[in-house]
XYZ file of N, CA and C in Angstrom:
606
model
N -23.201 9.430 -27.836
C -23.418 8.430 -26.963
C -24.560 7.468 -27.138
N -25.859 7.904 -27.030
C -26.963 7.088 -27.159
C -28.039 7.608 -27.964
N -28.263 8.884 -28.006
C -29.282 9.571 -28.753
C -29.079 9.498 -30.343
N -27.963 9.590 -30.673
C -27.734 9.657 -32.079
C -28.063 8.298 -32.761
N -28.072 7.301 -31.914
C -28.384 5.870 -32.574
C -29.934 5.940 -32.886
N -30.671 6.760 -32.198
C -32.231 6.747 -32.451
C -32.569 7.961 -33.409
N -31.639 8.442 -34.189
C -31.987 9.431 -35.209
C -32.997 9.045 -36.421
N -32.933 7.836 -36.661
C -33.899 7.324 -37.723
C -35.353 7.499 -36.929
N -35.332 7.081 -35.811
C -36.630 7.043 -35.033
C -37.215 8.358 -35.038
N -36.315 9.374 -34.645
C -36.838 10.785 -34.669
C -37.122 11.215 -35.929
N -36.360 10.814 -37.150
C -36.844 11.267 -38.463
C -38.170 10.883 -38.807
N -38.686 9.726 -38.263
C -40.066 9.172 -38.696
C -41.116 10.253 -37.761
N -40.770 10.740 -36.804
C -41.724 11.640 -36.082
C -41.717 13.008 -36.576
N -40.826 13.254 -37.561
C -40.750 14.733 -37.986
C -41.698 15.197 -39.059
N -42.333 14.066 -39.555
C -43.435 14.435 -40.765
C -44.268 15.718 -40.474
N -45.111 15.711 -39.295
C -45.992 16.818 -39.076
C -45.384 18.272 -39.082
N -44.012 18.095 -38.393
C -43.275 19.347 -38.196
C -42.654 19.864 -39.530
N -42.219 18.900 -40.378
C -41.689 19.290 -41.616
C -43.009 19.827 -42.509
N -44.059 19.216 -42.419
C -45.211 19.880 -43.149
C -45.699 21.051 -42.684
N -45.660 21.355 -41.351
C -45.937 22.571 -40.841
C -44.970 23.729 -41.183
N -43.605 23.328 -41.201
C -42.587 24.327 -41.646
C -42.965 24.774 -43.180
N -43.264 23.738 -44.002
C -43.560 23.913 -45.495
C -44.781 24.770 -45.618
N -45.804 24.589 -44.709
C -47.010 25.292 -44.771
C -46.965 26.940 -44.598
N -45.913 27.117 -43.560
C -45.726 28.551 -43.183
C -44.724 29.236 -44.066
N -44.155 28.392 -44.902
C -43.101 28.962 -45.960
C -41.737 28.978 -45.402
N -41.413 28.280 -44.411
C -40.080 28.219 -43.912
C -39.180 27.454 -44.868
N -37.946 28.005 -44.961
C -36.856 27.092 -45.874
C -36.123 26.382 -44.670
N -35.230 25.510 -45.089
C -34.451 24.630 -44.166
C -33.463 25.740 -43.538
N -32.862 26.668 -44.285
C -32.011 27.792 -43.702
C -32.722 28.487 -42.672
N -34.051 28.685 -43.139
C -34.904 29.692 -42.075
C -35.002 28.946 -40.644
N -35.298 27.555 -40.802
C -35.554 26.794 -39.628
C -34.275 26.624 -38.826
N -32.926 26.563 -39.468
C -31.857 26.535 -38.865
C -31.489 27.857 -38.100
N -31.919 29.033 -38.698
C -31.702 30.276 -38.020
C -32.694 30.371 -36.846
N -33.796 29.971 -37.036
C -34.840 29.867 -35.909
C -34.243 29.042 -34.834
N -33.767 27.919 -35.019
C -33.293 27.059 -33.923
C -32.195 27.869 -33.232
N -31.269 28.582 -34.045
C -30.162 29.346 -33.319
C -30.649 30.384 -32.355
N -31.755 31.180 -32.959
C -32.463 32.034 -32.020
C -32.996 31.625 -30.731
N -33.631 30.450 -30.806
C -34.021 29.854 -29.545
C -32.922 29.403 -28.638
N -31.767 28.973 -29.190
C -30.559 28.700 -28.405
C -30.031 29.953 -27.657
N -30.007 31.085 -28.509
C -29.715 32.459 -28.102
C -30.495 32.810 -26.844
N -31.923 32.563 -27.109
C -32.736 33.009 -25.917
C -32.506 32.133 -24.772
N -32.141 30.768 -24.933
C -31.978 29.990 -23.825
C -30.660 30.454 -23.014
N -29.686 30.758 -23.679
C -28.490 31.297 -23.143
C -28.794 32.443 -22.295
N -29.524 33.472 -22.875
C -29.909 34.719 -22.175
C -30.639 34.364 -20.850
N -31.583 33.401 -20.985
C -32.426 33.102 -19.840
C -31.480 32.441 -18.781
N -30.656 31.586 -19.182
C -29.774 30.772 -18.167
C -28.818 31.863 -17.559
N -28.494 32.915 -18.189
C -27.511 33.781 -17.624
C -28.145 34.621 -16.407
N -29.508 34.708 -16.476
C -30.164 35.346 -15.351
C -31.065 34.709 -14.391
N -30.827 33.243 -14.680
C -31.758 32.255 -13.982
C -31.482 32.294 -12.411
N -30.350 32.779 -11.894
C -30.099 32.825 -10.486
C -31.090 33.718 -9.784
N -31.685 34.601 -10.565
C -32.630 35.546 -10.058
C -33.916 34.893 -9.723
N -34.358 33.907 -10.465
C -35.452 33.265 -10.423
C -35.304 31.889 -10.947
N -35.157 30.859 -10.010
C -34.924 29.460 -10.609
C -35.866 28.970 -11.651
N -37.073 29.444 -11.517
C -38.075 28.899 -12.719
C -37.662 29.316 -14.079
N -36.662 30.236 -14.188
C -36.174 30.577 -15.393
C -35.512 29.478 -16.045
N -34.987 28.521 -15.277
C -34.241 27.330 -15.732
C -35.241 26.524 -16.515
N -36.451 26.459 -16.110
C -37.432 25.670 -16.757
C -37.736 26.370 -18.218
N -37.835 27.505 -18.460
C -37.914 28.231 -19.571
C -36.685 28.021 -20.495
N -35.705 27.966 -20.074
C -34.370 27.651 -20.727
C -34.356 26.242 -21.300
N -34.849 25.300 -20.331
C -34.989 23.874 -20.743
C -35.941 23.526 -22.033
N -37.135 24.357 -21.948
C -37.971 24.314 -23.206
C -37.299 24.838 -24.347
N -36.641 25.950 -24.177
C -35.947 26.569 -25.463
C -34.922 25.694 -25.990
N -34.137 25.041 -25.034
C -33.099 24.007 -25.378
C -33.703 22.872 -26.147
N -34.882 22.317 -25.712
C -35.575 21.226 -26.246
C -36.061 21.627 -27.685
N -36.509 22.772 -27.744
C -37.151 23.309 -29.244
C -35.875 23.507 -30.058
N -34.782 23.988 -29.575
C -33.551 24.101 -30.512
C -33.209 22.786 -31.068
N -33.182 21.713 -30.205
C -32.644 20.496 -30.460
C -33.611 19.860 -31.540
N -35.016 20.018 -31.494
C -35.941 19.490 -32.246
C -35.818 20.185 -33.749
N -35.729 21.468 -33.722
C -35.628 22.143 -35.024
C -34.348 21.875 -35.677
N -33.419 21.573 -34.921
C -31.950 21.084 -35.461
C -32.230 19.695 -36.316
N -33.269 18.856 -36.019
C -33.679 17.861 -36.755
C -34.494 18.028 -37.862
N -35.400 19.033 -37.642
C -36.387 19.516 -38.679
C -35.736 20.138 -39.920
N -34.579 20.903 -39.733
C -34.169 21.507 -40.842
C -33.636 20.598 -41.885
N -32.945 19.611 -41.466
C -32.370 18.633 -42.338
C -33.433 17.768 -42.994
N -34.363 17.372 -42.314
C -35.530 16.717 -42.707
C -36.236 17.455 -43.764
N -36.502 18.742 -43.652
C -37.205 19.558 -44.513
C -36.295 19.847 -45.822
N -34.858 19.880 -45.657
C -34.115 20.045 -46.972
C -34.187 18.756 -47.690
N -34.213 17.602 -47.158
C -34.468 16.376 -47.922
C -35.837 16.261 -48.560
N -36.865 16.653 -47.833
C -38.251 16.725 -48.256
C -38.359 17.623 -49.525
N -37.735 18.814 -49.481
C -37.908 19.710 -50.636
C -36.859 19.505 -51.756
N -36.038 18.479 -51.418
C -34.984 18.202 -52.289
C -34.046 19.406 -52.643
N -33.679 20.094 -51.562
C -32.782 21.279 -51.561
C -31.546 21.123 -50.619
N -31.263 20.060 -50.383
C -30.104 19.622 -49.408
C -28.725 20.168 -50.219
N -27.924 20.859 -49.522
C -26.741 21.439 -50.130
C -25.512 21.479 -49.216
N -24.402 21.631 -49.717
C -23.295 21.855 -48.888
C -23.335 23.190 -48.285
N -23.838 24.253 -48.789
C -24.104 25.451 -48.216
C -25.044 25.562 -46.961
N -26.045 24.567 -47.199
C -27.095 24.529 -46.074
C -26.417 23.777 -44.908
N -25.579 22.701 -45.197
C -25.001 22.019 -44.264
C -24.027 22.791 -43.427
N -23.243 23.701 -44.216
C -22.283 24.467 -43.593
C -22.947 25.454 -42.611
N -23.958 26.138 -43.009
C -24.907 27.114 -42.289
C -25.293 26.330 -40.927
N -25.753 25.130 -41.166
C -26.385 24.438 -40.047
C -25.333 24.068 -38.823
N -24.173 23.678 -39.444
C -23.110 23.400 -38.583
C -22.481 24.723 -37.859
N -22.330 25.709 -38.591
C -21.909 26.959 -37.921
C -22.814 27.452 -36.796
N -24.138 27.414 -37.199
C -25.187 27.857 -36.292
C -25.310 26.885 -35.076
N -24.994 25.623 -35.371
C -25.095 24.709 -34.288
C -23.987 24.981 -33.283
N -22.668 25.182 -33.664
C -21.552 25.631 -32.911
C -21.849 26.895 -31.983
N -22.361 27.912 -32.684
C -22.772 29.221 -31.994
C -23.723 28.875 -30.937
N -24.695 28.068 -31.247
C -25.932 27.634 -30.404
C -25.238 26.931 -29.049
N -24.290 26.079 -29.339
C -23.571 25.336 -28.284
C -22.904 26.439 -27.404
N -22.132 27.395 -27.927
C -21.397 28.342 -27.161
C -22.407 29.183 -26.467
N -23.564 29.774 -26.991
C -24.398 30.589 -26.137
C -25.047 29.940 -25.055
N -25.460 28.568 -25.330
C -26.046 27.969 -24.104
C -25.211 27.730 -23.011
N -24.008 27.257 -23.300
C -22.966 27.064 -22.222
C -22.515 28.332 -21.408
N -22.173 29.261 -22.402
C -21.781 30.534 -21.671
C -22.910 31.082 -20.898
N -24.175 30.957 -21.308
C -25.205 31.349 -20.323
C -25.319 30.703 -19.161
N -25.054 29.326 -19.201
C -25.091 28.420 -17.964
C -23.993 29.086 -17.034
N -22.788 29.294 -17.655
C -21.543 29.595 -16.845
C -21.839 31.034 -16.251
N -22.395 32.008 -17.146
C -22.759 33.326 -16.691
C -23.665 33.425 -15.548
N -24.513 32.496 -15.537
C -25.541 32.319 -14.493
C -24.966 32.057 -13.148
N -23.974 31.083 -13.210
C -23.178 30.727 -11.974
C -22.110 31.588 -11.615
N -21.764 32.377 -12.567
C -20.400 33.216 -12.410
C -19.213 32.461 -12.332
N -19.238 31.280 -13.063
C -18.115 30.211 -13.015
C -17.551 30.211 -14.334
N -16.744 31.286 -14.794
C -16.133 31.476 -15.984
C -15.222 30.456 -16.402
N -14.298 30.000 -15.447
C -13.200 29.087 -15.855
C -13.781 27.777 -16.154
N -14.763 27.439 -15.388
C -15.490 26.086 -15.771
C -16.329 26.208 -16.976
N -16.849 27.305 -17.374
C -17.495 27.547 -18.570
C -16.628 27.417 -19.667
N -15.255 28.053 -19.624
C -14.393 27.841 -20.676
C -14.108 26.412 -20.834
N -13.750 25.518 -19.748
C -13.496 24.296 -19.962
C -14.578 23.439 -20.587
N -15.836 23.813 -20.243
C -16.933 22.965 -20.804
C -17.061 23.380 -22.322
N -17.018 24.633 -22.654
C -17.221 25.002 -23.971
C -16.150 24.578 -24.964
N -15.002 24.356 -24.571
C -13.828 23.989 -25.266
C -13.946 22.322 -25.550
N -14.535 21.801 -24.485
C -14.704 20.230 -24.609
C -15.903 20.035 -25.632
N -16.921 20.920 -25.633
C -18.002 20.737 -26.585
C -17.572 20.951 -28.073
N -16.745 22.152 -28.178
C -16.238 22.495 -29.491
C -15.246 21.428 -30.044
N -14.326 20.973 -29.203
C -13.467 19.916 -29.683
C -14.210 18.673 -30.016
N -15.224 18.251 -29.328
C -16.009 17.095 -29.672
C -16.593 17.360 -31.224
N -17.216 18.409 -31.414
C -17.827 18.824 -32.832
C -16.695 18.900 -33.818
N -15.623 19.485 -33.498
C -14.416 19.609 -34.470
C -13.932 18.266 -34.898
N -13.694 17.420 -33.987
C -13.194 16.101 -34.352
C -14.158 15.294 -35.196
N -15.425 15.582 -34.965
C -16.351 14.927 -35.780
C -16.388 15.216 -37.182
N -16.233 16.526 -37.465
C -16.063 17.003 -38.868
C -14.809 16.864 -39.365
N -13.745 17.100 -38.628
C -12.377 16.902 -39.223
C -12.050 15.473 -39.694
N -12.710 14.537 -39.165
C -12.647 13.205 -39.689
C -13.101 13.187 -41.136
N -14.231 13.931 -41.418
C -14.798 13.853 -42.715
C -13.848 14.745 -43.725
N -13.053 15.721 -42.993
C -12.281 16.551 -43.884
C -11.092 15.726 -44.341
N -10.727 14.753 -43.640
C -9.617 13.852 -44.035
C -9.969 12.563 -45.077
N -11.206 12.626 -45.313
C -11.728 11.497 -46.170
C -12.520 10.350 -45.513
N -12.756 10.557 -44.178
C -13.607 9.476 -43.477
C -15.027 9.920 -43.520
N -15.904 9.117 -42.930
C -17.213 9.611 -42.684
C -17.324 10.388 -41.480
N -18.333 11.306 -41.635
C -18.458 12.256 -40.356
C -18.558 11.362 -39.150
N -17.909 11.604 -37.990
C -17.930 10.772 -36.881
C -18.885 11.464 -35.795
N -20.085 10.582 -35.404
C -20.936 11.046 -34.317
C -20.730 10.321 -33.160
N -19.885 9.409 -33.038
C -19.774 8.410 -31.994
C -19.047 9.173 -30.715
N -18.947 8.295 -29.698
C -18.286 8.731 -28.428
C -19.259 8.911 -27.318
N -18.809 9.329 -26.267
C -19.671 9.225 -24.953
C -20.709 10.255 -25.014
N -20.462 11.482 -25.613
C -21.276 12.668 -25.361
C -21.465 13.401 -26.846
N -22.371 13.079 -27.611
C -22.600 13.794 -28.849
C -23.557 14.934 -28.549
N -24.032 15.826 -29.644
C -24.622 17.006 -29.444
C -26.148 16.579 -28.944
N -26.642 15.651 -29.398
C -28.092 15.181 -28.933
C -28.044 14.994 -27.570
N -26.979 14.270 -27.090
C -27.001 13.952 -25.606
C -26.781 15.199 -24.847
N -25.926 16.160 -25.260
C -25.624 17.323 -24.588
C -26.876 18.005 -24.348
N -27.795 18.298 -25.533
C -28.954 19.114 -25.356
C -30.008 18.430 -24.500
N -29.984 17.034 -24.511
C -30.889 16.347 -23.553
C -30.525 16.731 -22.090
N -29.177 16.437 -21.858
C -28.836 16.786 -20.457
C -29.014 18.156 -20.079
N -28.748 19.192 -20.959
C -29.060 20.587 -20.548
C -30.504 20.769 -20.325
N -31.434 20.124 -21.037
C -32.891 20.342 -20.839
C -33.307 19.563 -19.535
N -32.847 18.375 -19.411
C -33.336 17.588 -18.099
C -32.752 18.248 -16.818
N -31.455 18.446 -16.877
C -30.740 19.092 -15.563
C -31.361 20.355 -15.429
N -31.359 21.289 -16.312
C -31.963 22.699 -15.866
C -33.464 22.546 -15.567
N -34.175 21.769 -16.288
C -35.524 21.494 -15.836
C -35.791 20.981 -14.271
N -34.689 20.173 -13.936
C -34.894 19.730 -12.538
C -34.371 20.876 -11.649
N -33.528 21.707 -12.120
C -32.951 22.783 -11.243
C -33.839 23.868 -11.065
N -35.041 23.937 -11.995
C -36.086 24.917 -11.866
C -36.722 24.775 -10.557
N -36.994 23.309 -10.061
C -37.600 23.003 -8.926
C -36.881 22.642 -7.776
N -35.450 22.618 -7.901
C -34.698 22.402 -6.763
C -34.813 23.407 -5.710
N -34.723 22.756 -4.443
C -34.805 23.613 -3.276
C -33.927 23.120 -2.233
N -33.105 23.805 -1.587
C -32.747 25.238 -1.755
C -32.166 25.694 -3.030
N -31.937 26.919 -3.101
C -31.244 27.672 -4.331
C -29.922 26.880 -4.688
N -29.202 26.638 -3.514
C -27.892 26.214 -3.493
C -27.810 24.790 -4.351
N -28.842 24.093 -4.350
C -28.793 22.765 -5.094
C -28.995 23.038 -6.572
N -29.709 23.949 -6.989
C -29.774 24.145 -8.510
C -28.499 24.624 -8.999
N -27.853 25.580 -8.250
C -26.376 25.892 -8.571
C -25.458 24.829 -8.707
N -25.654 23.725 -7.715
C -24.851 22.611 -7.808
C -24.994 21.848 -8.967
N -26.269 21.515 -9.297
C -26.685 20.655 -10.416
C -26.123 21.265 -11.710
N -26.251 22.604 -11.956
C -25.925 23.106 -13.124
C -24.458 23.212 -13.217
N -23.686 23.463 -12.064
C -22.284 23.389 -11.978
C -21.724 22.064 -12.415
N -22.337 20.995 -11.825
C -21.849 19.602 -12.189
C -22.200 19.443 -13.637
N -23.177 19.891 -14.199
C -23.475 19.712 -15.634
C -22.296 20.322 -16.524
N -21.751 21.478 -16.131
C -20.555 22.013 -16.826
C -19.429 21.295 -16.529
N -19.253 20.510 -15.396
C -18.105 19.674 -15.234
C -18.119 18.418 -16.038
N -19.457 17.973 -16.314
C -19.575 16.817 -17.285
C -19.121 17.217 -18.683
N -19.530 18.408 -18.993
C -19.326 18.781 -20.379
C -17.770 19.009 -20.542
N -17.231 19.505 -19.512
C -15.673 19.832 -19.631
C -14.875 18.457 -19.737
N -15.148 17.556 -18.780
C -14.560 16.288 -18.763
C -14.877 15.327 -19.671
N -16.166 15.134 -19.832
C -16.550 13.954 -20.806
C -16.447 14.692 -22.265
N -16.616 15.955 -22.331
C -16.561 16.520 -23.770
C -15.132 16.358 -24.204
N -14.042 16.611 -23.509
C -12.771 16.271 -24.038
C -12.416 14.942 -24.249
N -12.985 14.018 -23.329
C -12.784 12.477 -23.425
C -13.449 12.143 -24.748
N -14.704 12.560 -25.137
C -15.297 12.259 -26.368
C -14.500 12.687 -27.498
N -13.989 13.935 -27.533
C -12.980 14.291 -28.492
C -11.919 13.254 -28.693
N -11.406 12.998 -27.741
C -10.236 12.119 -27.838
C -10.609 10.771 -28.422
N -11.845 10.296 -28.063
C -12.295 8.959 -28.576
C -12.484 9.271 -30.101
N -13.019 10.402 -30.536
C -13.284 10.482 -31.981
C -11.716 10.506 -32.632
N -10.959 11.153 -31.961
C -9.477 11.307 -32.670
C -8.951 10.007 -32.593
N -9.079 9.031 -31.725
C -8.631 7.816 -31.722
C -9.190 7.014 -32.818
N -10.449 6.937 -32.972
C -11.227 6.251 -33.998
C -10.665 6.787 -35.494
N -10.434 7.905 -35.552
C -10.114 8.419 -36.870
C -8.732 8.067 -37.254
N -7.739 8.145 -36.130
C -6.448 7.686 -36.552
C -6.315 6.195 -36.774
N -7.099 5.520 -36.134
C -7.298 3.985 -36.362
C -7.710 3.830 -37.772
N -8.719 4.415 -38.216
C -9.262 4.400 -39.529
C -8.337 4.819 -40.555
N -7.358 5.701 -40.243
C -6.521 6.272 -41.345
C -5.210 5.403 -41.379
N -4.960 4.464 -40.513
C -3.723 3.707 -40.520
C -3.764 2.538 -41.500
């Protein structure tokens, strides 16, 4: 949607973090794994956030860290000149699992499993259409209303707000509507990418 357009701006801010990763001996794949572990922790926190809404804030921080490290791993691979198809595959697989655990955690915290399924399938279909375009000879598609960077930003912002919402019913409503957005807009974005790809192939 919007944030992918600023990828080059983010890349310029990554220098100190890439340097820090090199200093501590992290490989690009190691950064990808660390990013996934943070996403897993976020999903776990969200799953129990109904017990203490402030846990939503912890989840928001973990999601933002996951998103930032998702940029660092690629920049680190380019800096070390070790970018590879295997690393790209690992990154995308871990990103998809990260998406799943975060959304499942949100749904588990609300006990809204049907909504969670609709949201996670919307997210996965968006990502699938982006890479399937590349598989049929087009460039990888990042466009559409709701890309991964946008999703992570929305999760972080909405759950950060939910941490301070009062009464408790409000944070449940906020997170529930976030899942509705992922379900509806996610599938719409997937269809946008499908339409773009079909147009490009004709």
